[in-house]
PDB file of C-alpha atoms in Angstrom:
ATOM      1  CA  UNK A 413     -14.513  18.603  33.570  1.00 71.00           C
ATOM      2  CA  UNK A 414     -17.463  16.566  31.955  1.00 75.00           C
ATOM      3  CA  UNK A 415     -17.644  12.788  31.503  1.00 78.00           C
ATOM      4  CA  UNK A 416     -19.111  11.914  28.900  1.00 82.00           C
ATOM      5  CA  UNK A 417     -21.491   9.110  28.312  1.00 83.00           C
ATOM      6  CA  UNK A 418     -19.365   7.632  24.982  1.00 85.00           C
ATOM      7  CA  UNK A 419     -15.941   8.156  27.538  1.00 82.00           C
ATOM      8  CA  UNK A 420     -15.030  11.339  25.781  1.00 84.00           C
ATOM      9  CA  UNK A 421     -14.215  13.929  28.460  1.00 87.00           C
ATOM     10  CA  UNK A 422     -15.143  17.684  27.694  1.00 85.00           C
ATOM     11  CA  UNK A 423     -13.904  20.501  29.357  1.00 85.00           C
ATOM     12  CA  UNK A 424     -15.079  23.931  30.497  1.00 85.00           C
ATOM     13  CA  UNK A 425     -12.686  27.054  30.098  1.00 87.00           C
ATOM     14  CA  UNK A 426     -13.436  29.870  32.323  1.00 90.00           C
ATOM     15  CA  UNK A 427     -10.540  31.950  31.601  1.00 93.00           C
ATOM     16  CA  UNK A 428      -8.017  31.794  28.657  1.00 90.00           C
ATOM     17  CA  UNK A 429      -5.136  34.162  27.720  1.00 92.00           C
ATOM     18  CA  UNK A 430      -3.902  34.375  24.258  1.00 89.00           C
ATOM     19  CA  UNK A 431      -0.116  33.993  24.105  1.00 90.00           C
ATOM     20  CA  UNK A 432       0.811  34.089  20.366  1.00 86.00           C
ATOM     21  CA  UNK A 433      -1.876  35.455  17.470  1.00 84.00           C
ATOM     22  CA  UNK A 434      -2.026  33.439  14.040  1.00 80.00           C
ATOM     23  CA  UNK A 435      -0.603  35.465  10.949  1.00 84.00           C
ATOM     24  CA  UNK A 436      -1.497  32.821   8.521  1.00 83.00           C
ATOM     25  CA  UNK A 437      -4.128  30.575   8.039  1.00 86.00           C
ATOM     26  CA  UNK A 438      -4.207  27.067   7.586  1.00 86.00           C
ATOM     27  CA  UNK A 439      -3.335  25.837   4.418  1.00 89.00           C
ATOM     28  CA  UNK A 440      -6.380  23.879   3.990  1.00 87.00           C
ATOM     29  CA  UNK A 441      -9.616  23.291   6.285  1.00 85.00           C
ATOM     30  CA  UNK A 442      -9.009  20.650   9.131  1.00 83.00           C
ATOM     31  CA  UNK A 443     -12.920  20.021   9.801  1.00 80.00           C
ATOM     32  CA  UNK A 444     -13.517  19.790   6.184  1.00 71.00           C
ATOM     33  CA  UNK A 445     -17.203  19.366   4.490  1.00 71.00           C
ATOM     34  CA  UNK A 446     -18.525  16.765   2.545  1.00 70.00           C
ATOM     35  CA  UNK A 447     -18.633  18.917  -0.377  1.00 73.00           C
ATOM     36  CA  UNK A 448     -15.384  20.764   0.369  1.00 79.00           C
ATOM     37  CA  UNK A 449     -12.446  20.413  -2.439  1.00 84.00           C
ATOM     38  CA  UNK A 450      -9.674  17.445  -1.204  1.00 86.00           C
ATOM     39  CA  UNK A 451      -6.228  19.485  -0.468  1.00 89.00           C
ATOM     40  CA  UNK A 452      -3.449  18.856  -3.251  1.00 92.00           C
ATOM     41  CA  UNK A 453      -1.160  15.670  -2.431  1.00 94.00           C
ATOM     42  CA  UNK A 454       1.969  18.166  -2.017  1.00 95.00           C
ATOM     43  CA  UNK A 455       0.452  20.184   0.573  1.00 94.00           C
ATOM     44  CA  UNK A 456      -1.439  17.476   2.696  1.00 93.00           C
ATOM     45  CA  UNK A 457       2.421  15.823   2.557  1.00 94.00           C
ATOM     46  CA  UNK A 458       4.224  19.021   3.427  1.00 95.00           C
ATOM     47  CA  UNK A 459       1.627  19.982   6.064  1.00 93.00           C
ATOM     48  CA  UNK A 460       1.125  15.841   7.211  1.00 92.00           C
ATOM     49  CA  UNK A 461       0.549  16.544  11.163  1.00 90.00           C
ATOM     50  CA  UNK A 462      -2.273  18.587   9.993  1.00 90.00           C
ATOM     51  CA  UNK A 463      -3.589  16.251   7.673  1.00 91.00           C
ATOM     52  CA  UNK A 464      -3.582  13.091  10.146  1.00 90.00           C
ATOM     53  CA  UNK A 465      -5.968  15.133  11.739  1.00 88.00           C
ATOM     54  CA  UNK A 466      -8.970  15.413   8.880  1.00 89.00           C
ATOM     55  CA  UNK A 467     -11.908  12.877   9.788  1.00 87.00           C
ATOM     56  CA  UNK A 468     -11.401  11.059   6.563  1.00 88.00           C
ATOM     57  CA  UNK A 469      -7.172  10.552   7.391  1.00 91.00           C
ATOM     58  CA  UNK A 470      -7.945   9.764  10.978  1.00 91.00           C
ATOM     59  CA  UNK A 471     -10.583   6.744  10.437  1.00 93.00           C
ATOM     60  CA  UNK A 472      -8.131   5.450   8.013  1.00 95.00           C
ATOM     61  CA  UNK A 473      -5.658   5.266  10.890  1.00 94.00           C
ATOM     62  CA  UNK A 474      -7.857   3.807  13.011  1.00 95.00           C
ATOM     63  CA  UNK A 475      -9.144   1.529  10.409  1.00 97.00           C
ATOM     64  CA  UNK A 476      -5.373   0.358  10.032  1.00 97.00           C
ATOM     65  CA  UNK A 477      -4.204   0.175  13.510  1.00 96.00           C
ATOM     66  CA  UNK A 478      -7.326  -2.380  13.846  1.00 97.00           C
ATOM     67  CA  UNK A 479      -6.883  -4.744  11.256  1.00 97.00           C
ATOM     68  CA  UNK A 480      -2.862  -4.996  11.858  1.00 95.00           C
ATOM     69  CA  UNK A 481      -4.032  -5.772  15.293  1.00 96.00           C
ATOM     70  CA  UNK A 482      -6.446  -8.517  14.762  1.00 97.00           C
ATOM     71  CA  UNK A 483      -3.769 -10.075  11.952  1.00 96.00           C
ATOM     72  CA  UNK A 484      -0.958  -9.861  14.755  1.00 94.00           C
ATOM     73  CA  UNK A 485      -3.025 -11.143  17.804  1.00 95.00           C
ATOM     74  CA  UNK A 486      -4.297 -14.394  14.658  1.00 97.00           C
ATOM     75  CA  UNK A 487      -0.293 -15.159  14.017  1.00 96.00           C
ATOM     76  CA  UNK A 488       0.079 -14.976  17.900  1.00 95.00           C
ATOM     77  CA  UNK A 489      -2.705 -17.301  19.041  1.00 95.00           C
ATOM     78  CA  UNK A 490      -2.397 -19.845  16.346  1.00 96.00           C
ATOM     79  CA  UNK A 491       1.114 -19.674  15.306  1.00 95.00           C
ATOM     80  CA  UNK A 492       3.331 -18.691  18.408  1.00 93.00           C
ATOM     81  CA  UNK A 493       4.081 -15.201  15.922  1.00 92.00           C
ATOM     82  CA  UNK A 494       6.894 -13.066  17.095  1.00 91.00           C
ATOM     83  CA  UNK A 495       7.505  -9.895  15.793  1.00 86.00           C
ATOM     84  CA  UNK A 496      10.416  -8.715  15.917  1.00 86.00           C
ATOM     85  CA  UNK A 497      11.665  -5.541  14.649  1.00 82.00           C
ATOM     86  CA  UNK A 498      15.775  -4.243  13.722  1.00 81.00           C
ATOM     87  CA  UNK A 499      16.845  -0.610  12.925  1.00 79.00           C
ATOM     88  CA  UNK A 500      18.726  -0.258   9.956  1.00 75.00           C
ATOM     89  CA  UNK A 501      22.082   0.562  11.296  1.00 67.00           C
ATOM     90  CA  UNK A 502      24.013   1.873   8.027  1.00 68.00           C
ATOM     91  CA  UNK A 503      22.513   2.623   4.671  1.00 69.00           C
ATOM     92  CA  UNK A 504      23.679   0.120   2.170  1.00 68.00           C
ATOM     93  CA  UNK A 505      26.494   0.538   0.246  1.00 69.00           C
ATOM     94  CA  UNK A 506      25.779   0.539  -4.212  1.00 68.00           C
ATOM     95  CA  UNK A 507      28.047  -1.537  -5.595  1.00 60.00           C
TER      96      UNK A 507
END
């Protein structure tokens, strides 16, 4: 196992066994180029874990999960913010 100077850690195989070959491919390319075509909506939704993990879908997480952060810590410093969260128990009735 490597440290690495960013944090990252890296680590060396020196033997791996192959339990289970791939039939299929992917349906579309995870480490994606620049110029590469974007994946259709209905297949980046059907195939979403896969998706999350593009560069492009990733920093938007990230991006996200930062700015929802510094709003919640500003309501929580200034305003005494709560959050408080409640599962929706039944689905509503149409009436």
């Amino acid at each position: 196992m490597f440290w690495q100077p960013t944090g990252m850690v890296e680590i060396e195989a020196h033997n791996i066994t192959i339990l289970n070959s791939v039939n299929f491919s992917l349906p579309f390319r995870i480490g994606a180029s620049e110029g590469d075509e974007e994946p259709r909506e209905d297949i980046r939704m059907r195939y979403r874990v896969l998706d999350l993990r593009r560069k492009r879908m990733s920093d938007n997480l990230r991006l996200r999960h930062k700015v929802v952060r510094a709003i919640r810590n500003f309501l929580e410093d200034n305003y005494d913010f709560v959050e408080v969260e409640t599962p929706m128990l039944a689905k509503p009735t149409p009436e």
